Amino acid sequence: MKEKGSILFEEDKRTHWAEVILPLALPQVYNYAVPPALISAVLPGCRAEVVLGKTKKYAGIIKSVFSTAPSYPTKDILQVLDEEPLLYKEQLKLWEWMSQYYMCSEGEVMAAALPTNFKLSSEAVLIYNESYGENFEQLNNEEYLVAEALLIKKQLSITEVQSILDVHNIYPTAKSLLEKNVCFIYEELAEKYKVKTQNFVTLHPDYEEERNLESLLNDWHGAPKQMELLLAFLHFYKTEGEVQQPDLLKKANATAAQLKALETKGIVIISKQNIDRIKSLAPVMQVDYELSEAQDYAYKEIKSNFRSKPVTLLHGVTGSGKTEIYIKLIEEQFLQAKQVLYLLPEIALTAQMIRRLQKHFGGNIAIYHSKFNNQERIELWNKVRTGEIKIVLGARSSLFLPFKKLGLIIVDEEHDPSYKQFDPAPRYNARDAAIYYAHLFSAKVLLGTATPSLESYYNASLGKYALVELNERYSKLALPVIEIINTAQVAGKGKVSISPQLEEAIKETVENDRQAILFQNRRGYNPYMICGTCGYIPKCTHCDVSLTLHKYTNKLHCHYCSSTYSKLPHCIACGTNTWQEKTFGTEKIEEELENTFPDFRIARMDVDTVRGKTAHDNLLLQFEQQKIDVLVGTQMVVKGLDFAKLQLVGILDADGLLSFNDFRVNERAYQLMEQVSGRAGRKLEVGKVMLQAINVKHPILQYVVRHDYKAFYADEIEKRKEYFYPPFSRIVLLTLKHKDRETVINAVNKLAALLRQDLEPYIVGPVAPVIGRIKNQYLMEIMIKLPKEKNKGDKYRDVINLHIDQMQAATAYRSVRVVKNVDVM
């Protein structure tokens, strides 16, 4: 018999063990013994309560069950928390693949994949020691307060103790109480999700017969307020069927006491029922439109290609009607009782798209993204798991939902960098992970875009993906005309925000009852300020970046660590007050437009203006309903939006898009400019795009003017090949972080030397990134450009991990954090 604290078992009597994934960055998946009483309940995909370390409890996911005893002593699974698995085998395989490919732990994948309320960890609970008695004279003030509360409640959570003492750090007090035997401590695992309930009001069966009800009303005496409430209820009951108590009381302007009186008289019955947090429409199926000739040809080509290839790239120009093709494909899957995942890169896009899809699929479609609260996520998770929800529209996190019968994944705007998770791990690309996920179901994947990523177009050119092209706009409207404005000639020197030509075009557009969008890829008022006397630029004290002035708050903001600073009245370097505001952000553009066009309705769309759950939707709905004349925005206004009366698009700073130090700079700039241009003139007449630049001879601008993706691709793919960048290589970027600059420099040099032993030709660096310090952590980088050799990926990743472990084995570098970013975007 072995004793493990509260866990007692005879090791040799155990016949089954389980791999359990914990939501932590652990180096491996741990094994736990299965008590005989739990053997039938321990199923892959269920949560199990287990202990890690001495006392800490977690709800882990059972990955597998096996009967060969591990070579080391194991702790028991304490209990199984779910009657049915939360996940199917396909999700567990996806987690395993992601952890291997993106060089992270399965626990980190679990932490990203599961809704927060499924990820339980224990909280310490203080339990009153009855034998201590009630004499608290020897306790100090803090100890007395907690002891008195324990005497009354018998047990307190750490959160409750923090509330009693009104301090965050309660551990000195808790430790002292334990030492004085006032209380004991244990770890409690608590389920966070609670079903939402509501009181429903129904008519008592005695009054379901019309004559009994008429008799009641005719013989009514007194209590006029109750009569008003009863009449309101009867109207509600007969027109809508079910009546929720809050809705009834609000409609009747009545009180809960008046309703209780009707219940006491036996006229109504009040019962508590479970309700959904996510309200949905009635399920319908109504795909009532005909595809154009070009759309129909593309649709048939996609279906034909799906017979031989699992992935098809739909390259359709902006405004060509790709969404109508998606809807036809979704309908086909729906009629076969299959589920569909429709991925979009941004939450901003889901609001408009959900309205379009609900016209055809009603409540059969659900939306899933990061703005949902934890309780709502669990409800939607369970409805997808049971197959109740057939169609999900969501951002990249919806890839983790537990689909049961997945038939199709649509990755709209497949080129978009927002599909790549940046921080924390897993740093996955949802587009690429979707292709693997679909493979597990033998499902199909459609990648749709007007500006394919070079990787996807290259795969199509090799025949790895099928390629379908849609080269004309819906209703055969021409693509927008693009005019380049040389702002160097307009401004003389320095940058101009809105040129006279663009200003005149905005005026003419709005006066003709049309709308305009202005795109500037910088938020805030001024991206930076500089002292006109000595050249000092205010910087963040925690990051090596200049601060951005936000006029709304009248403060300087750091866009990397979110710190804010008061606006400096004088230069701290020379004492003068000669601040110059350089370049311009969306906030300044908005102000300039309001000053120039006081009668126009101006709005701004960036991270600062769309923080709430419905803020995106509300703003886009106003623009859609023509309550806004001119919309100023960052990348949020670029992607996939469709407005009938949007006639003019202004790209305010093309040079800024082409000035990043990144091998993808030309690709990103082309995609952004082509995408935002494509918002113009989609319904009524040919749109117009005005593109402001100083370097008007840049070749990328010429490709954009001609809407010539193929010429851009041919030029760019040769450069990628010459310098061995993706799609010809696979990049792994290692970023080392530490609070001490010398430590991180020494660590990165040590790691680079180790890596060169096996990967000499592929190592680039080490170098400091453009921004060398963020959140008080100094950064150094090593880029590894690995060849795409079949079956060599795991070998390369093992070598990299081995050398990272060797570097961190040195005491001096143990605290250096290494971030591994595979397929860096």
mmCIF file of N, CA and C in Angstrom, residues 686-766:
data_model
loop_
_atom_site.group_PDB
_atom_site.id
_atom_site.type_symbol
_atom_site.label_atom_id
_atom_site.label_comp_id
_atom_site.label_asym_id
_atom_site.label_seq_id
_atom_site.Cartn_x
_atom_site.Cartn_y
_atom_site.Cartn_z
ATOM 1 N N VAL A 686 -19.321 52.138 -61.560
ATOM 2 C CA VAL A 686 -17.891 51.915 -61.370
ATOM 3 C C VAL A 686 -17.379 52.804 -60.242
ATOM 4 N N GLY A 687 -16.655 52.203 -59.295
ATOM 5 C CA GLY A 687 -16.129 52.959 -58.158
ATOM 6 C C GLY A 687 -14.836 53.671 -58.504
ATOM 7 N N LYS A 688 -14.392 54.489 -57.557
ATOM 8 C CA LYS A 688 -13.158 55.245 -57.752
ATOM 9 C C LYS A 688 -12.274 55.091 -56.529
ATOM 10 N N VAL A 689 -10.983 54.910 -56.772
ATOM 11 C CA VAL A 689 -10.007 54.790 -55.695
ATOM 12 C C VAL A 689 -8.941 55.854 -55.910
ATOM 13 N N MET A 690 -8.631 56.601 -54.839
ATOM 14 C CA MET A 690 -7.574 57.610 -54.897
ATOM 15 C C MET A 690 -6.488 57.197 -53.917
ATOM 16 N N LEU A 691 -5.304 56.983 -54.454
ATOM 17 C CA LEU A 691 -4.201 56.411 -53.699
ATOM 18 C C LEU A 691 -3.111 57.466 -53.554
ATOM 19 N N GLN A 692 -2.861 57.914 -52.335
ATOM 20 C CA GLN A 692 -1.874 58.958 -52.075
ATOM 21 C C GLN A 692 -0.508 58.344 -51.776
ATOM 22 N N ALA A 693 0.530 58.851 -52.462
ATOM 23 C CA ALA A 693 1.882 58.317 -52.261
ATOM 24 C C ALA A 693 2.915 59.372 -52.656
ATOM 25 N N ILE A 694 4.104 59.209 -52.111
ATOM 26 C CA ILE A 694 5.242 60.034 -52.533
ATOM 27 C C ILE A 694 6.060 59.253 -53.556
ATOM 28 N N ASN A 695 6.314 57.973 -53.281
ATOM 29 C CA ASN A 695 7.072 57.121 -54.196
ATOM 30 C C ASN A 695 6.114 56.519 -55.219
ATOM 31 N N VAL A 696 5.669 57.344 -56.160
ATOM 32 C CA VAL A 696 4.618 56.916 -57.101
ATOM 33 C C VAL A 696 5.130 55.923 -58.143
ATOM 34 N N LYS A 697 6.449 55.742 -58.230
ATOM 35 C CA LYS A 697 7.017 54.815 -59.213
ATOM 36 C C LYS A 697 7.193 53.400 -58.663
ATOM 37 N N HIS A 698 6.800 53.183 -57.424
ATOM 38 C CA HIS A 698 6.982 51.860 -56.834
ATOM 39 C C HIS A 698 6.223 50.826 -57.666
ATOM 40 N N PRO A 699 6.887 49.707 -58.033
ATOM 41 C CA PRO A 699 6.226 48.736 -58.930
ATOM 42 C C PRO A 699 4.936 48.152 -58.363
ATOM 43 N N ILE A 700 4.833 48.016 -57.042
ATOM 44 C CA ILE A 700 3.615 47.450 -56.451
ATOM 45 C C ILE A 700 2.411 48.327 -56.762
ATOM 46 N N LEU A 701 2.606 49.651 -56.787
ATOM 47 C CA LEU A 701 1.496 50.557 -57.085
ATOM 48 C C LEU A 701 0.990 50.336 -58.508
ATOM 49 N N GLN A 702 1.883 50.007 -59.404
ATOM 50 C CA GLN A 702 1.466 49.778 -60.796
ATOM 51 C C GLN A 702 0.633 48.508 -60.918
ATOM 52 N N TYR A 703 0.982 47.475 -60.155
ATOM 53 C CA TYR A 703 0.171 46.246 -60.160
ATOM 54 C C TYR A 703 -1.218 46.526 -59.592
ATOM 55 N N VAL A 704 -1.283 47.347 -58.548
ATOM 56 C CA VAL A 704 -2.571 47.676 -57.934
ATOM 57 C C VAL A 704 -3.431 48.462 -58.918
ATOM 58 N N VAL A 705 -2.834 49.418 -59.603
ATOM 59 C CA VAL A 705 -3.587 50.243 -60.564
ATOM 60 C C VAL A 705 -4.202 49.363 -61.656
ATOM 61 N N ARG A 706 -3.461 48.340 -62.072
ATOM 62 C CA ARG A 706 -3.947 47.471 -63.154
ATOM 63 C C ARG A 706 -4.757 46.287 -62.626
ATOM 64 N N HIS A 707 -4.878 46.168 -61.281
ATOM 65 C CA HIS A 707 -5.539 44.996 -60.670
ATOM 66 C C HIS A 707 -4.933 43.707 -61.214
ATOM 67 N N ASP A 708 -3.603 43.674 -61.297
ATOM 68 C CA ASP A 708 -2.915 42.575 -61.980
ATOM 69 C C ASP A 708 -2.227 41.668 -60.963
ATOM 70 N N TYR A 709 -2.984 40.752 -60.379
ATOM 71 C CA TYR A 709 -2.408 39.852 -59.378
ATOM 72 C C TYR A 709 -1.363 38.923 -60.003
ATOM 73 N N LYS A 710 -1.627 38.416 -61.182
ATOM 74 C CA LYS A 710 -0.725 37.430 -61.781
ATOM 75 C C LYS A 710 0.653 38.012 -62.065
ATOM 76 N N ALA A 711 0.680 39.262 -62.515
ATOM 77 C CA ALA A 711 1.974 39.907 -62.759
ATOM 78 C C ALA A 711 2.705 40.145 -61.432
ATOM 79 N N PHE A 712 1.945 40.564 -60.420
ATOM 80 C CA PHE A 712 2.546 40.739 -59.094
ATOM 81 C C PHE A 712 3.120 39.420 -58.600
ATOM 82 N N TYR A 713 2.346 38.333 -58.732
ATOM 83 C CA TYR A 713 2.777 37.027 -58.253
ATOM 84 C C TYR A 713 4.046 36.574 -58.983
ATOM 85 N N ALA A 714 4.074 36.711 -60.301
ATOM 86 C CA ALA A 714 5.226 36.267 -61.092
ATOM 87 C C ALA A 714 6.496 36.994 -60.657
ATOM 88 N N ASP A 715 6.379 38.284 -60.364
ATOM 89 C CA ASP A 715 7.530 39.083 -59.941
ATOM 90 C C ASP A 715 7.972 38.679 -58.529
ATOM 91 N N GLU A 716 7.018 38.571 -57.626
ATOM 92 C CA GLU A 716 7.333 38.329 -56.218
ATOM 93 C C GLU A 716 7.841 36.914 -55.983
ATOM 94 N N ILE A 717 7.298 35.921 -56.719
ATOM 95 C CA ILE A 717 7.700 34.536 -56.471
ATOM 96 C C ILE A 717 9.156 34.314 -56.861
ATOM 97 N N GLU A 718 9.628 35.050 -57.846
ATOM 98 C CA GLU A 718 11.042 34.931 -58.240
ATOM 99 C C GLU A 718 11.956 35.465 -57.145
ATOM 100 N N LYS A 719 11.552 36.556 -56.508
ATOM 101 C CA LYS A 719 12.362 37.122 -55.416
ATOM 102 C C LYS A 719 12.381 36.170 -54.217
ATOM 103 N N ARG A 720 11.241 35.568 -53.924
ATOM 104 C CA ARG A 720 11.184 34.623 -52.810
ATOM 105 C C ARG A 720 12.103 33.418 -53.085
ATOM 106 N N LYS A 721 12.103 32.967 -54.328
ATOM 107 C CA LYS A 721 12.941 31.828 -54.687
ATOM 108 C C LYS A 721 14.413 32.171 -54.566
ATOM 109 N N GLU A 722 14.772 33.360 -55.031
ATOM 110 C CA GLU A 722 16.173 33.800 -55.007
ATOM 111 C C GLU A 722 16.712 33.870 -53.586
ATOM 112 N N TYR A 723 15.878 34.363 -52.656
ATOM 113 C CA TYR A 723 16.350 34.559 -51.276
ATOM 114 C C TYR A 723 15.882 33.458 -50.322
ATOM 115 N N PHE A 724 15.340 32.386 -50.879
ATOM 116 C CA PHE A 724 14.938 31.205 -50.114
ATOM 117 C C PHE A 724 13.966 31.560 -48.992
ATOM 118 N N TYR A 725 12.903 32.270 -49.366
ATOM 119 C CA TYR A 725 11.817 32.586 -48.434
ATOM 120 C C TYR A 725 10.590 31.762 -48.816
ATOM 121 N N PRO A 726 9.623 31.630 -47.903
ATOM 122 C CA PRO A 726 8.392 30.895 -48.238
ATOM 123 C C PRO A 726 7.782 31.427 -49.530
ATOM 124 N N PRO A 727 7.239 30.547 -50.375
ATOM 125 C CA PRO A 727 6.870 29.145 -50.113
ATOM 126 C C PRO A 727 7.978 28.131 -50.362
ATOM 127 N N PHE A 728 9.213 28.586 -50.595
ATOM 128 C CA PHE A 728 10.308 27.656 -50.882
ATOM 129 C C PHE A 728 10.995 27.159 -49.610
ATOM 130 N N SER A 729 10.725 27.808 -48.509
ATOM 131 C CA SER A 729 11.281 27.378 -47.231
ATOM 132 C C SER A 729 10.191 27.483 -46.172
ATOM 133 N N ARG A 730 10.481 26.935 -45.006
ATOM 134 C CA ARG A 730 9.589 27.074 -43.853
ATOM 135 C C ARG A 730 10.365 27.808 -42.769
ATOM 136 N N ILE A 731 9.829 28.931 -42.306
ATOM 137 C CA ILE A 731 10.557 29.756 -41.348
ATOM 138 C C ILE A 731 10.126 29.445 -39.920
ATOM 139 N N VAL A 732 11.127 29.227 -39.070
ATOM 140 C CA VAL A 732 10.913 29.146 -37.629
ATOM 141 C C VAL A 732 11.662 30.324 -37.011
ATOM 142 N N LEU A 733 10.946 31.196 -36.338
ATOM 143 C CA LEU A 733 11.557 32.363 -35.704
ATOM 144 C C LEU A 733 11.637 32.119 -34.210
ATOM 145 N N LEU A 734 12.849 32.156 -33.670
ATOM 146 C CA LEU A 734 13.059 32.008 -32.235
ATOM 147 C C LEU A 734 13.320 33.380 -31.637
ATOM 148 N N THR A 735 12.483 33.791 -30.688
ATOM 149 C CA THR A 735 12.650 35.073 -30.012
ATOM 150 C C THR A 735 12.997 34.816 -28.556
ATOM 151 N N LEU A 736 14.154 35.303 -28.136
ATOM 152 C CA LEU A 736 14.590 35.146 -26.750
ATOM 153 C C LEU A 736 14.274 36.417 -25.984
ATOM 154 N N LYS A 737 13.772 36.270 -24.750
ATOM 155 C CA LYS A 737 13.338 37.410 -23.945
ATOM 156 C C LYS A 737 13.936 37.329 -22.545
ATOM 157 N N HIS A 738 14.400 38.474 -22.059
ATOM 158 C CA HIS A 738 14.891 38.538 -20.677
ATOM 159 C C HIS A 738 14.964 39.992 -20.244
ATOM 160 N N LYS A 739 14.809 40.223 -18.944
ATOM 161 C CA LYS A 739 14.822 41.593 -18.425
ATOM 162 C C LYS A 739 16.217 42.214 -18.453
ATOM 163 N N ASP A 740 17.277 41.368 -18.538
ATOM 164 C CA ASP A 740 18.645 41.869 -18.582
ATOM 165 C C ASP A 740 19.190 41.750 -20.000
ATOM 166 N N ARG A 741 19.664 42.852 -20.550
ATOM 167 C CA ARG A 741 20.099 42.890 -21.947
ATOM 168 C C ARG A 741 21.302 41.982 -22.202
ATOM 169 N N GLU A 742 22.292 42.018 -21.327
ATOM 170 C CA GLU A 742 23.489 41.206 -21.518
ATOM 171 C C GLU A 742 23.161 39.717 -21.454
ATOM 172 N N THR A 743 22.265 39.354 -20.552
ATOM 173 C CA THR A 743 21.893 37.941 -20.422
ATOM 174 C C THR A 743 21.267 37.418 -21.704
ATOM 175 N N VAL A 744 20.362 38.174 -22.284
ATOM 176 C CA VAL A 744 19.684 37.690 -23.489
ATOM 177 C C VAL A 744 20.640 37.672 -24.684
ATOM 178 N N ILE A 745 21.573 38.605 -24.748
ATOM 179 C CA ILE A 745 22.567 38.606 -25.841
ATOM 180 C C ILE A 745 23.465 37.373 -25.721
ATOM 181 N N ASN A 746 23.953 37.096 -24.513
ATOM 182 C CA ASN A 746 24.811 35.929 -24.318
ATOM 183 C C ASN A 746 24.055 34.637 -24.599
ATOM 184 N N ALA A 747 22.794 34.595 -24.176
ATOM 185 C CA ALA A 747 21.979 33.392 -24.390
ATOM 186 C C ALA A 747 21.739 33.138 -25.874
ATOM 187 N N VAL A 748 21.425 34.184 -26.613
ATOM 188 C CA VAL A 748 21.122 33.994 -28.033
ATOM 189 C C VAL A 748 22.378 33.591 -28.807
ATOM 190 N N ASN A 749 23.533 34.124 -28.407
ATOM 191 C CA ASN A 749 24.780 33.711 -29.061
ATOM 192 C C ASN A 749 25.092 32.243 -28.772
ATOM 193 N N LYS A 750 24.839 31.826 -27.536
ATOM 194 C CA LYS A 750 25.039 30.423 -27.173
ATOM 195 C C LYS A 750 24.104 29.522 -27.976
ATOM 196 N N LEU A 751 22.837 29.908 -28.075
ATOM 197 C CA LEU A 751 21.864 29.094 -28.810
ATOM 198 C C LEU A 751 22.216 29.030 -30.291
ATOM 199 N N ALA A 752 22.616 30.171 -30.868
ATOM 200 C CA ALA A 752 22.975 30.196 -32.288
ATOM 201 C C ALA A 752 24.153 29.253 -32.565
ATOM 202 N N ALA A 753 25.129 29.239 -31.657
ATOM 203 C CA ALA A 753 26.290 28.359 -31.829
ATOM 204 C C ALA A 753 25.872 26.893 -31.787
ATOM 205 N N LEU A 754 24.950 26.562 -30.882
ATOM 206 C CA LEU A 754 24.459 25.186 -30.792
ATOM 207 C C LEU A 754 23.697 24.791 -32.049
ATOM 208 N N LEU A 755 22.830 25.678 -32.522
ATOM 209 C CA LEU A 755 22.013 25.372 -33.703
ATOM 210 C C LEU A 755 22.875 25.186 -34.948
ATOM 211 N N ARG A 756 23.963 25.950 -35.037
ATOM 212 C CA ARG A 756 24.823 25.854 -36.226
ATOM 213 C C ARG A 756 25.514 24.499 -36.323
ATOM 214 N N GLN A 757 25.593 23.780 -35.225
ATOM 215 C CA GLN A 757 26.198 22.448 -35.277
ATOM 216 C C GLN A 757 25.424 21.522 -36.209
ATOM 217 N N ASP A 758 24.100 21.714 -36.288
ATOM 218 C CA ASP A 758 23.263 20.833 -37.119
ATOM 219 C C ASP A 758 22.570 21.561 -38.268
ATOM 220 N N LEU A 759 22.391 22.890 -38.137
ATOM 221 C CA LEU A 759 21.569 23.628 -39.113
ATOM 222 C C LEU A 759 22.305 24.822 -39.697
ATOM 223 N N GLU A 760 23.614 24.708 -39.823
ATOM 224 C CA GLU A 760 24.455 25.840 -40.240
ATOM 225 C C GLU A 760 23.928 26.610 -41.451
ATOM 226 N N PRO A 761 23.547 25.940 -42.565
ATOM 227 C CA PRO A 761 23.158 26.707 -43.761
ATOM 228 C C PRO A 761 21.849 27.486 -43.592
ATOM 229 N N TYR A 762 21.062 27.126 -42.581
ATOM 230 C CA TYR A 762 19.702 27.661 -42.488
ATOM 231 C C TYR A 762 19.552 28.769 -41.440
ATOM 232 N N ILE A 763 20.621 29.077 -40.716
ATOM 233 C CA ILE A 763 20.534 30.031 -39.610
ATOM 234 C C ILE A 763 20.767 31.455 -40.102
ATOM 235 N N VAL A 764 19.884 32.361 -39.716
ATOM 236 C CA VAL A 764 20.043 33.800 -39.990
ATOM 237 C C VAL A 764 20.033 34.517 -38.643
ATOM 238 N N GLY A 765 21.083 35.254 -38.348
ATOM 239 C CA GLY A 765 21.160 35.951 -37.065
ATOM 240 C C GLY A 765 22.205 35.316 -36.181
ATOM 241 N N PRO A 766 22.166 35.654 -34.898
ATOM 242 C CA PRO A 766 21.108 36.391 -34.178
ATOM 243 C C PRO A 766 21.189 37.898 -34.400
#
